[in-house]
Coordinates of C-alpha atoms in Angstrom, one line a residue:
M19 CA 0.7 11.0 10.3
R20 CA 2.6 11.3 13.5
Q21 CA 1.3 7.4 12.8
F22 CA 3.1 7.4 9.9
V23 CA 6.8 6.9 9.6
P24 CA 6.6 4.5 12.3
T25 CA 5.0 2.5 10.1
T26 CA 4.6 3.1 6.5
V27 CA 7.8 4.2 6.2
A28 CA 9.4 1.6 8.3
E29 CA 7.6 -0.6 5.9
A30 CA 9.0 1.2 2.6
M31 CA 12.2 1.2 4.2
A32 CA 12.0 -2.7 4.9
A33 CA 10.8 -3.1 1.4
T34 CA 14.2 -1.9 -0.4
Y35 CA 16.9 -2.0 1.8
F36 CA 17.6 -5.3 0.5
G37 CA 20.1 -5.6 -2.5
H38 CA 17.1 -7.6 -3.9
S39 CA 14.4 -4.7 -4.8
R40 CA 12.8 -3.3 -6.9
Q41 CA 11.9 -0.1 -8.3
L42 CA 8.7 1.7 -8.1
I43 CA 8.0 2.5 -11.3
N44 CA 7.9 -1.5 -14.0
S45 CA 7.3 -2.7 -16.9
V46 CA 5.3 -6.5 -16.3
T47 CA 5.1 -8.9 -18.9
T48 CA 3.7 -12.0 -17.1
S49 CA 0.4 -12.8 -14.5
A50 CA 2.9 -13.1 -11.6
E51 CA 5.6 -9.6 -12.3
I52 CA 1.7 -8.3 -12.6
E53 CA 0.9 -9.9 -9.0
A54 CA 4.4 -9.2 -7.4
Q55 CA 3.9 -5.4 -8.0
F56 CA 1.3 -4.7 -5.4
D57 CA 3.6 -5.0 -2.5
G58 CA 5.1 -2.4 0.4
V59 CA 6.6 -0.4 -2.7
A60 CA 4.1 0.2 -4.4
Y61 CA 1.6 1.9 -0.8
A62 CA 4.2 2.2 0.8
F63 CA 7.1 3.5 -0.5
G64 CA 5.1 5.6 -3.4
A65 CA 3.5 7.2 0.0
S66 CA 6.3 8.0 1.5
T67 CA 7.8 9.5 -1.1
L68 CA 4.5 11.3 -1.6
R69 CA 5.0 12.8 1.9
M70 CA 8.4 13.8 1.2
L71 CA 7.2 15.5 -1.4
K72 CA 4.4 17.9 0.0
N73 CA 6.2 18.7 3.4
Y74 CA 9.3 20.4 1.1
L75 CA 5.8 22.0 -0.4
D76 CA 4.4 23.4 2.6
R77 CA 7.3 24.3 3.7
T78 CA 9.1 26.4 0.6
R79 CA 5.9 27.0 -1.5
P80 CA 2.7 26.3 1.0
G81 CA -0.2 25.9 -1.2
T82 CA 1.2 24.4 -3.5
Y83 CA 1.0 20.8 -2.9
I84 CA -3.2 20.6 -2.8
A85 CA -3.2 23.1 -5.9
G86 CA -1.2 21.1 -8.3
M87 CA -3.3 18.2 -7.0
G88 CA -6.5 19.7 -7.9
E89 CA -5.1 20.3 -11.5
Y90 CA -4.5 16.9 -11.5
F91 CA -7.1 15.1 -10.8
A92 CA -9.5 17.2 -12.7
A93 CA -6.9 17.2 -15.9
H94 CA -7.3 12.9 -15.8
A95 CA -10.9 11.9 -14.1
F96 CA -12.6 9.7 -15.0
G97 CA -8.5 8.4 -16.6
N98 CA -5.3 6.8 -17.0
A99 CA -2.2 9.3 -16.0
E100 CA 1.4 8.4 -15.7
P101 CA 3.9 9.9 -13.2
P102 CA 5.3 12.7 -15.6
A103 CA 1.0 14.0 -15.5
L104 CA 1.2 14.3 -11.8
W105 CA 4.9 16.0 -11.7
S106 CA 3.8 18.4 -13.8
A107 CA 0.6 19.0 -12.1
L108 CA 2.4 19.8 -9.0
A109 CA 5.6 21.5 -10.4
D110 CA 2.9 24.5 -12.7
A111 CA 1.4 24.5 -9.5
S112 CA 4.9 25.0 -7.2
G113 CA 7.3 26.8 -10.1
L114 CA 9.5 23.6 -8.9
T115 CA 10.3 23.2 -12.5
N116 CA 12.6 20.3 -11.9
L117 CA 10.0 18.4 -10.3
D118 CA 10.7 15.8 -12.8
A119 CA 14.1 14.9 -12.5
Y120 CA 13.9 14.9 -8.8
M121 CA 10.7 12.4 -8.0
T122 CA 12.1 10.1 -11.2
S123 CA 15.0 9.7 -8.9
Y124 CA 12.6 7.5 -6.4
T125 CA 10.4 6.6 -8.8
S126 CA 12.7 4.7 -11.6
Q127 CA 16.1 3.9 -9.0
T128 CA 16.2 1.0 -6.4
G129 CA 16.4 2.0 -2.9
Y130 CA 16.3 5.0 -0.9
P131 CA 18.9 7.5 0.3
L132 CA 21.3 7.5 3.6
L133 CA 22.6 11.0 4.2
T134 CA 26.2 10.1 6.1
V135 CA 27.0 13.5 8.7
A136 CA 31.2 12.8 8.7
W137 CA 33.8 15.1 9.8
A138 CA 35.8 15.9 7.0
D139 CA 38.9 15.5 9.9
A140 CA 39.4 12.1 11.6
N141 CA 40.8 13.6 14.9
S142 CA 36.9 15.0 15.2
A143 CA 36.5 11.9 16.6
S144 CA 37.9 12.4 20.2
T145 CA 37.6 16.5 20.0
G146 CA 34.1 16.9 18.8
V147 CA 36.1 20.3 16.5
G148 CA 35.8 20.6 13.8
A149 CA 33.7 20.2 9.9
L150 CA 30.7 18.2 9.2
T151 CA 30.4 16.7 5.7
V152 CA 27.2 15.6 4.1
A153 CA 26.9 13.3 1.7
Q154 CA 24.1 10.8 -0.2
S155 CA 24.8 6.4 -1.0
R156 CA 21.9 4.1 -1.5
H157 CA 21.2 2.7 2.2
F158 CA 21.9 -1.6 2.6
L159 CA 20.8 -3.1 5.6
S160 CA 23.8 -5.4 5.6
A161 CA 27.1 -5.9 4.4
V162 CA 25.5 -9.6 2.6
A163 CA 22.4 -7.0 1.2
A164 CA 24.8 -3.9 -0.8
A165 CA 26.7 -7.6 -2.2
A166 CA 23.4 -8.8 -4.2
A167 CA 22.6 -5.4 -4.9
I168 CA 22.2 -5.3 -9.0
P169 CA 24.7 -4.5 -10.9
G170 CA 24.7 -0.7 -11.4
T171 CA 21.8 -0.4 -8.5
A172 CA 24.9 0.1 -5.4
N173 CA 25.2 4.3 -6.2
P174 CA 22.4 6.2 -7.8
V175 CA 21.6 9.4 -6.5
W176 CA 18.7 10.6 -5.2
W177 CA 17.4 14.4 -4.6
V178 CA 17.5 15.1 -1.0
P179 CA 15.7 18.0 0.4
L180 CA 17.9 18.9 3.2
T181 CA 16.4 19.9 5.8
M182 CA 18.3 20.3 8.9
Y183 CA 18.3 22.2 12.6
G184 CA 20.9 23.0 15.6
E185 CA 21.1 21.7 19.6
H186 CA 21.8 25.8 20.0
P187 CA 20.6 27.8 17.0
A188 CA 21.0 31.6 18.4
S189 CA 24.6 30.0 18.9
S190 CA 27.5 32.0 16.9
G191 CA 28.6 28.5 14.7
P192 CA 27.9 28.0 11.6
V193 CA 24.7 26.0 12.4
P194 CA 22.0 29.1 11.6
V195 CA 24.2 29.4 8.2
A196 CA 24.0 25.3 7.7
V197 CA 20.1 25.2 8.0
Q198 CA 19.8 28.2 5.6
A199 CA 21.3 27.3 2.3
A200 CA 20.4 24.0 2.7
Y201 CA 16.8 26.0 2.8
A202 CA 17.8 28.1 -0.1
E203 CA 19.5 25.2 -1.9
G204 CA 16.0 21.9 -1.9
G205 CA 18.5 19.7 -0.8
F206 CA 21.0 18.1 -3.6
T207 CA 21.2 15.8 -6.2
T208 CA 25.2 15.2 -5.9
P209 CA 27.2 13.2 -4.1
E210 CA 28.0 15.1 -1.7
W211 CA 26.8 18.4 -0.5
S212 CA 28.4 21.6 -1.4
Q213 CA 28.1 22.8 1.7
S214 CA 30.6 21.9 4.8
I215 CA 28.5 22.2 8.5
G216 CA 31.9 24.1 9.8
S217 CA 34.9 26.0 8.6
A218 CA 38.6 26.4 8.9
D219 CA 37.5 30.1 9.0
N220 CA 34.3 29.0 11.4
T221 CA 34.8 25.8 13.2
Y222 CA 31.9 23.8 14.2
S223 CA 32.4 22.8 18.1
L224 CA 29.9 19.7 18.5
A225 CA 30.6 21.3 23.0
R226 CA 29.4 24.6 22.4
D227 CA 26.9 24.5 19.3
G228 CA 25.2 21.1 20.2
W229 CA 24.4 18.3 17.9
V230 CA 23.2 18.9 14.9
K231 CA 19.9 16.9 12.9
L232 CA 19.1 16.2 9.8
N233 CA 15.6 15.3 7.9
V234 CA 14.0 17.6 10.6
N235 CA 10.6 15.8 11.5
A236 CA 11.4 12.6 10.0
S237 CA 9.8 14.7 6.6
G238 CA 12.4 13.0 4.0
Y239 CA 12.3 9.8 2.8
A240 CA 16.0 9.2 3.6
R241 CA 18.3 7.5 6.9
V242 CA 20.9 9.4 8.5
Q243 CA 24.1 8.6 10.3
Y244 CA 26.4 10.1 12.7
P245 CA 29.4 10.6 14.0
L246 CA 30.0 8.2 17.1
N247 CA 30.4 11.2 19.2
M248 CA 26.9 12.9 17.8
W249 CA 25.4 9.8 18.8
R250 CA 26.2 10.5 22.7
A251 CA 25.0 14.5 22.8
F252 CA 22.0 12.8 20.7
A253 CA 21.1 10.3 24.4
A254 CA 22.7 12.8 26.8
S255 CA 20.3 15.9 25.5
I256 CA 17.5 13.7 24.7
T257 CA 17.6 12.1 28.1
A258 CA 18.5 16.2 30.4
Q259 CA 14.8 17.1 27.9
L260 CA 12.4 14.2 29.0
Q261 CA 14.4 14.6 33.1
A262 CA 13.1 17.5 32.5
G263 CA 9.3 16.8 31.5
N264 CA 9.4 17.9 28.1
L265 CA 9.0 15.5 25.3
A266 CA 8.0 18.6 22.1
A267 CA 12.1 20.3 22.4
P268 CA 14.7 20.6 21.3
L269 CA 14.1 17.3 20.1
S270 CA 10.6 16.2 18.6
P271 CA 8.8 13.1 19.6
A272 CA 9.7 12.6 15.8
D273 CA 12.6 13.3 15.0
R274 CA 13.7 10.7 19.1
G275 CA 11.6 8.4 16.8
Q276 CA 13.7 8.7 13.5
L277 CA 16.9 8.1 15.1
V278 CA 16.1 5.3 18.0
S279 CA 14.9 3.7 14.5
D280 CA 18.0 4.3 12.6
L281 CA 20.5 3.8 15.1
F282 CA 18.7 0.3 15.7
I283 CA 19.3 -0.4 12.2
F284 CA 22.8 1.1 12.0
A285 CA 24.0 -1.7 14.6
F286 CA 22.5 -4.5 13.2
G287 CA 24.5 -4.0 10.2
T288 CA 26.6 -3.0 12.2
Q289 CA 29.7 -5.0 9.4
W290 CA 28.9 -2.5 7.2
T291 CA 27.5 0.9 8.1
A292 CA 30.5 3.1 9.0
G293 CA 30.8 4.3 12.7
G294 CA 31.0 1.1 13.0
I295 CA 27.4 1.3 15.6
T296 CA 27.0 -1.7 18.0
M297 CA 24.9 -3.3 19.3
A298 CA 25.2 -2.7 23.2
E299 CA 25.9 1.5 21.8
Y300 CA 22.0 0.8 20.6
L301 CA 21.5 -0.4 23.8
R302 CA 24.0 1.8 25.7
F303 CA 21.3 4.8 24.0
I304 CA 18.1 4.3 24.7
A305 CA 18.9 3.3 28.5
G306 CA 19.3 7.1 29.5
F307 CA 15.6 7.9 28.3
L308 CA 13.1 5.1 27.3
T309 CA 11.6 5.4 31.1
L310 CA 11.2 8.7 30.4
E311 CA 9.5 8.8 27.3
Q312 CA 6.3 8.8 26.7
S313 CA 5.3 9.0 22.7
Y314 CA 4.7 7.2 20.4
E315 CA 6.9 7.9 17.6
V316 CA 9.4 6.8 19.9
L317 CA 8.5 4.1 21.7
V318 CA 6.7 2.1 19.1
P319 CA 10.0 1.8 17.5
A320 CA 11.6 1.5 20.7
V321 CA 10.4 -1.9 21.6
S322 CA 10.0 -3.0 19.0
S323 CA 13.7 -2.9 18.1
L324 CA 13.8 -4.8 22.1
L325 CA 11.9 -7.7 20.4
H326 CA 14.3 -7.7 17.5
L327 CA 16.9 -7.9 19.4
R328 CA 15.3 -11.1 21.3
A329 CA 15.3 -12.7 17.8
L330 CA 18.6 -11.8 16.6
L331 CA 19.5 -14.5 20.2
T332 CA 17.5 -16.8 19.7
A333 CA 18.4 -20.3 18.1
D334 CA 16.0 -21.4 16.1
A335 CA 15.1 -24.5 17.4
T336 CA 14.5 -23.1 21.2
P337 CA 14.5 -25.0 24.1
L338 CA 11.7 -23.3 26.2
A339 CA 15.1 -21.8 28.9
G340 CA 16.7 -19.7 27.5
D341 CA 20.7 -19.1 26.9
A342 CA 22.5 -17.0 29.5
C343 CA 23.0 -13.9 27.3
V344 CA 18.5 -13.8 26.3
D345 CA 18.2 -13.9 29.9
A346 CA 20.3 -10.7 30.4
L347 CA 18.1 -9.3 27.4
T348 CA 15.3 -10.1 29.2
Q349 CA 16.6 -9.3 32.7
W350 CA 17.4 -5.5 30.7
A351 CA 14.2 -5.2 28.7
Q352 CA 12.3 -6.0 32.0
A353 CA 13.5 -3.4 33.7
A354 CA 12.7 -0.7 31.1
L355 CA 9.9 -2.1 30.4
L356 CA 7.3 -1.8 34.0
P357 CA 7.3 1.7 34.0
L358 CA 6.7 2.5 31.2
A359 CA 3.9 -0.6 32.0
Q360 CA 3.0 0.8 35.3
R361 CA 2.3 4.0 33.2
L362 CA -0.3 3.2 30.6
N363 CA -1.6 0.5 32.0
F364 CA -4.8 -1.7 30.3
T365 CA -7.1 1.0 31.4
G366 CA -7.1 5.2 30.6
D367 CA -6.9 7.4 27.7
Q368 CA -7.9 6.2 24.8
S369 CA -7.3 8.4 22.3
P370 CA -5.8 6.6 19.1
L371 CA -2.4 7.0 19.2
T372 CA -2.6 6.1 23.4
V373 CA -4.1 2.9 22.6
M374 CA -1.4 2.0 20.1
T375 CA 1.5 2.8 22.3
R376 CA -0.3 1.1 24.6
S377 CA -1.0 -2.0 23.1
S378 CA 2.7 -2.1 21.5
V379 CA 4.5 -2.2 25.0
L380 CA 1.5 -3.9 27.3
S381 CA 2.7 -6.7 24.7
A382 CA 6.4 -6.6 24.2
A383 CA 5.7 -7.0 28.1
S384 CA 4.0 -9.6 29.0
G385 CA 6.3 -11.5 25.5
F386 CA 9.3 -10.7 28.1
G387 CA 7.5 -11.6 30.8
V388 CA 6.5 -8.8 33.1
Q389 CA 5.2 -10.0 36.7
W390 CA 3.5 -6.3 37.0
V391 CA 2.1 -7.2 32.3
V392 CA 1.3 -10.6 33.3
N393 CA -0.8 -10.3 37.3
Q394 CA -3.3 -7.1 35.6
A395 CA -4.0 -9.1 32.1
N396 CA -4.5 -12.6 34.4
A397 CA -7.2 -10.7 36.3
L398 CA -8.6 -8.9 33.0
Y399 CA -8.9 -12.8 32.2
A400 CA -10.2 -13.6 34.8
G401 CA -12.9 -12.3 34.7
G402 CA -13.9 -12.9 31.2
I403 CA -13.0 -12.6 28.1
A404 CA -17.0 -10.2 27.1
N405 CA -15.6 -7.4 29.3
I406 CA -12.1 -6.4 28.2
S407 CA -11.7 -3.8 25.8
P408 CA -11.1 -4.3 21.8
N409 CA -8.2 -1.8 22.7
I410 CA -7.1 -4.7 24.7
Q411 CA -8.2 -7.7 24.2
T412 CA -5.4 -9.4 22.0
T413 CA -2.6 -7.8 24.6
V414 CA -4.6 -9.0 27.3
L415 CA -5.1 -12.6 25.7
A416 CA -2.3 -13.4 24.0
S417 CA -0.6 -13.0 28.0
A418 CA -3.1 -15.0 29.3
V419 CA -2.0 -17.9 26.8
R420 CA 1.9 -17.4 26.8
W421 CA 2.2 -17.8 31.0
A422 CA -0.6 -20.0 30.9
P423 CA 0.3 -23.0 33.1
D424 CA -1.3 -26.1 31.0
A425 CA -3.3 -25.7 28.0
S426 CA -6.6 -25.0 28.8
V427 CA -6.7 -21.3 28.2
Y428 CA -5.6 -22.5 24.7
N429 CA -8.6 -24.3 24.7
Y430 CA -10.8 -22.1 25.6
L431 CA -10.0 -19.7 23.3
R432 CA -10.0 -22.4 20.3
S433 CA -13.7 -23.5 21.1
Q434 CA -14.2 -19.4 21.0
Y435 CA -12.7 -18.8 17.7
I436 CA -14.3 -21.2 16.2
A437 CA -18.0 -20.4 17.5
T438 CA -17.2 -17.4 16.3
K439 CA -18.7 -15.2 13.2
D440 CA -16.8 -12.4 12.7
A441 CA -13.9 -11.8 11.2
A442 CA -11.5 -8.9 14.4
V443 CA -12.5 -11.5 16.6
K444 CA -10.8 -14.2 14.9
R445 CA -7.8 -12.3 14.1
R446 CA -7.2 -11.2 18.0
Y447 CA -8.2 -15.2 19.0
M448 CA -5.7 -16.8 16.4
A449 CA -2.9 -14.4 17.3
A450 CA -2.9 -15.0 21.1
M451 CA -3.1 -19.0 20.4
A452 CA -0.4 -18.3 18.3
A453 CA 1.6 -16.6 21.3
T454 CA 2.3 -19.9 22.8
R455 CA 5.3 -21.1 24.4
D456 CA 4.4 -25.1 24.2
T457 CA 5.9 -26.3 21.0
S458 CA 3.0 -28.7 21.4
L459 CA -0.5 -26.1 20.7
L460 CA 1.5 -23.8 18.5
Q461 CA 2.2 -27.7 16.0
S462 CA -1.8 -28.6 16.9
L463 CA -2.6 -24.5 15.5
L464 CA -0.3 -24.8 12.3
A465 CA -2.6 -28.4 11.9
D466 CA -5.9 -26.5 11.8
S467 CA -4.5 -24.1 9.7
L468 CA -5.3 -26.6 6.9
N469 CA -8.4 -27.2 8.0
P470 CA -10.8 -25.3 7.1
D471 CA -13.5 -26.6 9.2
V472 CA -11.8 -24.7 12.1
V473 CA -9.6 -22.0 10.0
R474 CA -11.0 -20.1 6.7
T475 CA -8.3 -20.8 4.0
S476 CA -7.9 -16.7 3.7
D477 CA -6.5 -16.1 7.5
T478 CA -4.0 -19.3 6.8
V479 CA -1.6 -17.6 6.3
S480 CA -2.1 -16.1 8.8
V481 CA -1.5 -18.7 10.9
I482 CA 1.6 -20.0 9.7
V483 CA 3.4 -16.4 9.7
T484 CA 2.4 -15.6 13.2
V485 CA 3.6 -18.8 14.2
A486 CA 6.9 -18.2 13.2
A487 CA 7.1 -14.8 14.8
N488 CA 6.7 -16.1 17.6
N489 CA 10.4 -18.0 18.9
V490 CA 9.3 -21.5 20.1
G491 CA 7.8 -21.2 17.4
R492 CA 10.1 -20.3 14.6
A493 CA 11.1 -23.7 13.0
L494 CA 8.2 -25.4 13.3
A495 CA 6.3 -22.9 11.1
W496 CA 9.4 -24.2 8.3
N497 CA 8.7 -27.4 8.9
F498 CA 5.4 -27.1 8.4
L499 CA 5.2 -25.6 5.5
Q500 CA 7.7 -28.5 3.8
Q501 CA 6.1 -30.9 5.1
N502 CA 2.6 -29.5 3.6
W503 CA 4.3 -27.2 0.7
A504 CA 1.4 -29.5 -2.2
V505 CA -1.8 -28.1 0.1
L506 CA -0.1 -24.4 0.1
N507 CA 1.2 -24.1 -3.6
R508 CA -1.5 -25.4 -4.8
R509 CA -3.9 -22.7 -2.8
Y510 CA -1.6 -19.4 -2.7
G511 CA 1.1 -20.8 -5.8
S512 CA -0.5 -18.3 -8.2
G513 CA 1.6 -15.6 -6.5
G514 CA 0.0 -12.0 -4.5
F515 CA 0.1 -11.1 -1.1
A516 CA -0.8 -14.8 0.8
L517 CA 2.4 -15.9 -1.5
S518 CA 4.4 -13.1 -0.5
D519 CA 3.6 -13.0 2.6
L520 CA 4.0 -16.9 3.0
V521 CA 8.2 -17.8 1.6
Y522 CA 8.5 -13.8 3.3
G523 CA 7.2 -14.7 6.8
S524 CA 7.4 -17.9 6.7
T525 CA 10.8 -18.1 6.4
S526 CA 12.9 -14.6 6.9
N527 CA 13.6 -15.1 11.1
L528 CA 16.3 -18.5 10.8
Q529 CA 19.3 -17.7 11.4
S530 CA 21.4 -20.4 10.9
Q531 CA 23.8 -21.6 7.9
A532 CA 22.0 -24.5 7.8
S533 CA 18.3 -23.3 8.1
L534 CA 19.7 -21.1 5.6
Q535 CA 20.8 -23.8 3.0
Q536 CA 17.8 -25.5 4.3
V537 CA 15.7 -22.8 2.0
Q538 CA 18.2 -22.6 -0.3
S539 CA 17.4 -26.0 -1.2
F540 CA 13.5 -26.2 -0.6
F541 CA 12.8 -23.9 -2.9
A542 CA 15.3 -24.4 -6.4
S543 CA 13.8 -28.1 -6.2
N544 CA 9.9 -26.1 -5.3
P545 CA 10.1 -22.6 -7.6
V546 CA 7.6 -20.2 -6.9
P547 CA 8.4 -17.9 -9.9
G548 CA 5.0 -15.4 -8.1
A549 CA 7.3 -14.7 -5.2
A550 CA 10.8 -15.2 -6.6
L551 CA 12.3 -11.5 -4.8
D552 CA 10.6 -12.4 -1.7
L553 CA 12.8 -15.6 -1.8
Q554 CA 15.7 -13.8 -2.3
Q555 CA 15.3 -10.7 0.0
T556 CA 14.5 -14.0 2.6
Q557 CA 17.8 -15.1 1.3
E558 CA 19.0 -11.8 1.8
M559 CA 18.0 -11.2 6.0
I560 CA 18.6 -14.5 6.9
S561 CA 22.6 -14.3 5.8
S562 CA 22.3 -10.5 7.8
N563 CA 21.1 -13.0 10.4
I564 CA 23.7 -15.3 10.3
A565 CA 26.5 -12.0 9.5
W566 CA 25.2 -9.7 12.5
S567 CA 25.6 -12.7 15.0
N568 CA 29.5 -13.5 13.5
A569 CA 29.7 -9.5 13.9
D570 CA 28.2 -9.0 16.6
R571 CA 26.7 -10.8 19.3
A572 CA 29.4 -11.8 21.6
S573 CA 30.1 -8.1 22.1
T574 CA 26.0 -7.4 22.8
C575 CA 26.3 -10.4 25.8
A576 CA 29.1 -9.2 27.3
W577 CA 28.0 -6.0 28.1
L578 CA 24.6 -7.4 28.5
L579 CA 26.6 -9.3 31.3
Q580 CA 28.1 -7.1 32.7
P581 CA 27.3 -7.0 36.1
T582 CA 25.6 -3.4 36.0
T583 CA 24.5 -2.7 32.0
T584 CA 23.9 1.2 32.1

């Protein structure tokens, strides 16, 4: 469950923060529409809402979630059932009579809630003293996504099982009262929570009472936006907590990870999200504590955000030498990632979360050219592939390919890729080859993807999408798709995961107006009914990339290019 939020919940939100999205329950009339239902909404969104309900019932009515599930499975064994049957069984077990309406707000509406914590008085933004309000709205990735929302879906209201706690719960301020009231109410189903944190008679003070954190342990399914002075209070508290060597409290790893994930998304949508959170503010937020962090829940979204930011700063047609801003981010990331990489190392603790954290951090560190990581990976590669643990093999091989002075490592891995029959090993070798910075090798890999003697037909899309995720290969993959569309459409055009991944994965990293126009023009002439939603979403993503660059690239670069960036 510690892995769930940075992976499944993140996937669910990424599938539903577009204006063009879909609700969980839909009517379908064609085979293409049926195929389109097997996506991140069905799996990740469905799982995330069930997790939220389980967390709520475990907190307020212990044991009733498992009891209700038992009743449901017993009643519908070997048969079919619709969602109301599940909500009825859980309602019978828990006594929560409004459960059907509560959960239908998630299954029959598009999107998910954004909880906005705001000062009731604008002056409190500077004083930190006053009352805080909590409101809900639909979260959109950007202004582009909001503008693309289907009419009637922009302002839904959900049942929000609101939980919160304060930095100083023993203080005389109003924070403990707010926590108790939230649990007693069971959340809220109105645009604004009926209570406020602090009042004229009992004023809330950020300096005295500390921050207030909503969605405790990321147990609900929502993003949370805070006033800027609250974000800065979180950053100071996390830094002090980790400096003291405490990974658990007052902010748990799950809470810290949610803050990091939410703030980055808000920074990406800076031209849309209330509060004016910029990417420089995000970098300033993580700067104080990133090198001290050890938890999977925090490090995975944090290092992912740095890679995402580098992609945003990198043009579609990329020379090997980046511009001054990209170089400045690279230097900043190298300084942040080196102590993390050295602490995790390539060997050591083999517990599952540490293994995944190690892979994420070392992969990112190699991608940014942290020399210590590159040297360690090269030494392991020199010792022979057979001696590299499968847990770090992709990281080591990708680093060796990425920083090799010639094509020798790539060519060796290609020969090994062809020779092996092990599907898992093939995937590791392919991911490593796709990490090269040599455009001629990436073009060769793309050509191999259509050669069944080299790449299995079932793996072709994975090769193209993985190349597209490489900043150097972004434009190459898109051009390859256009040039070979007849073959690709014949293979995968009927719909399903392959077509969806191909359309979205090969285009969503693009970020120029020219690229957007190419995508629009190409698919207007080559319709993809089996991936219509993916096409709409990738156009929203490209447009959002452009909007971020227009709104915030200059200020982000100015911050990165300061003589001392902290």
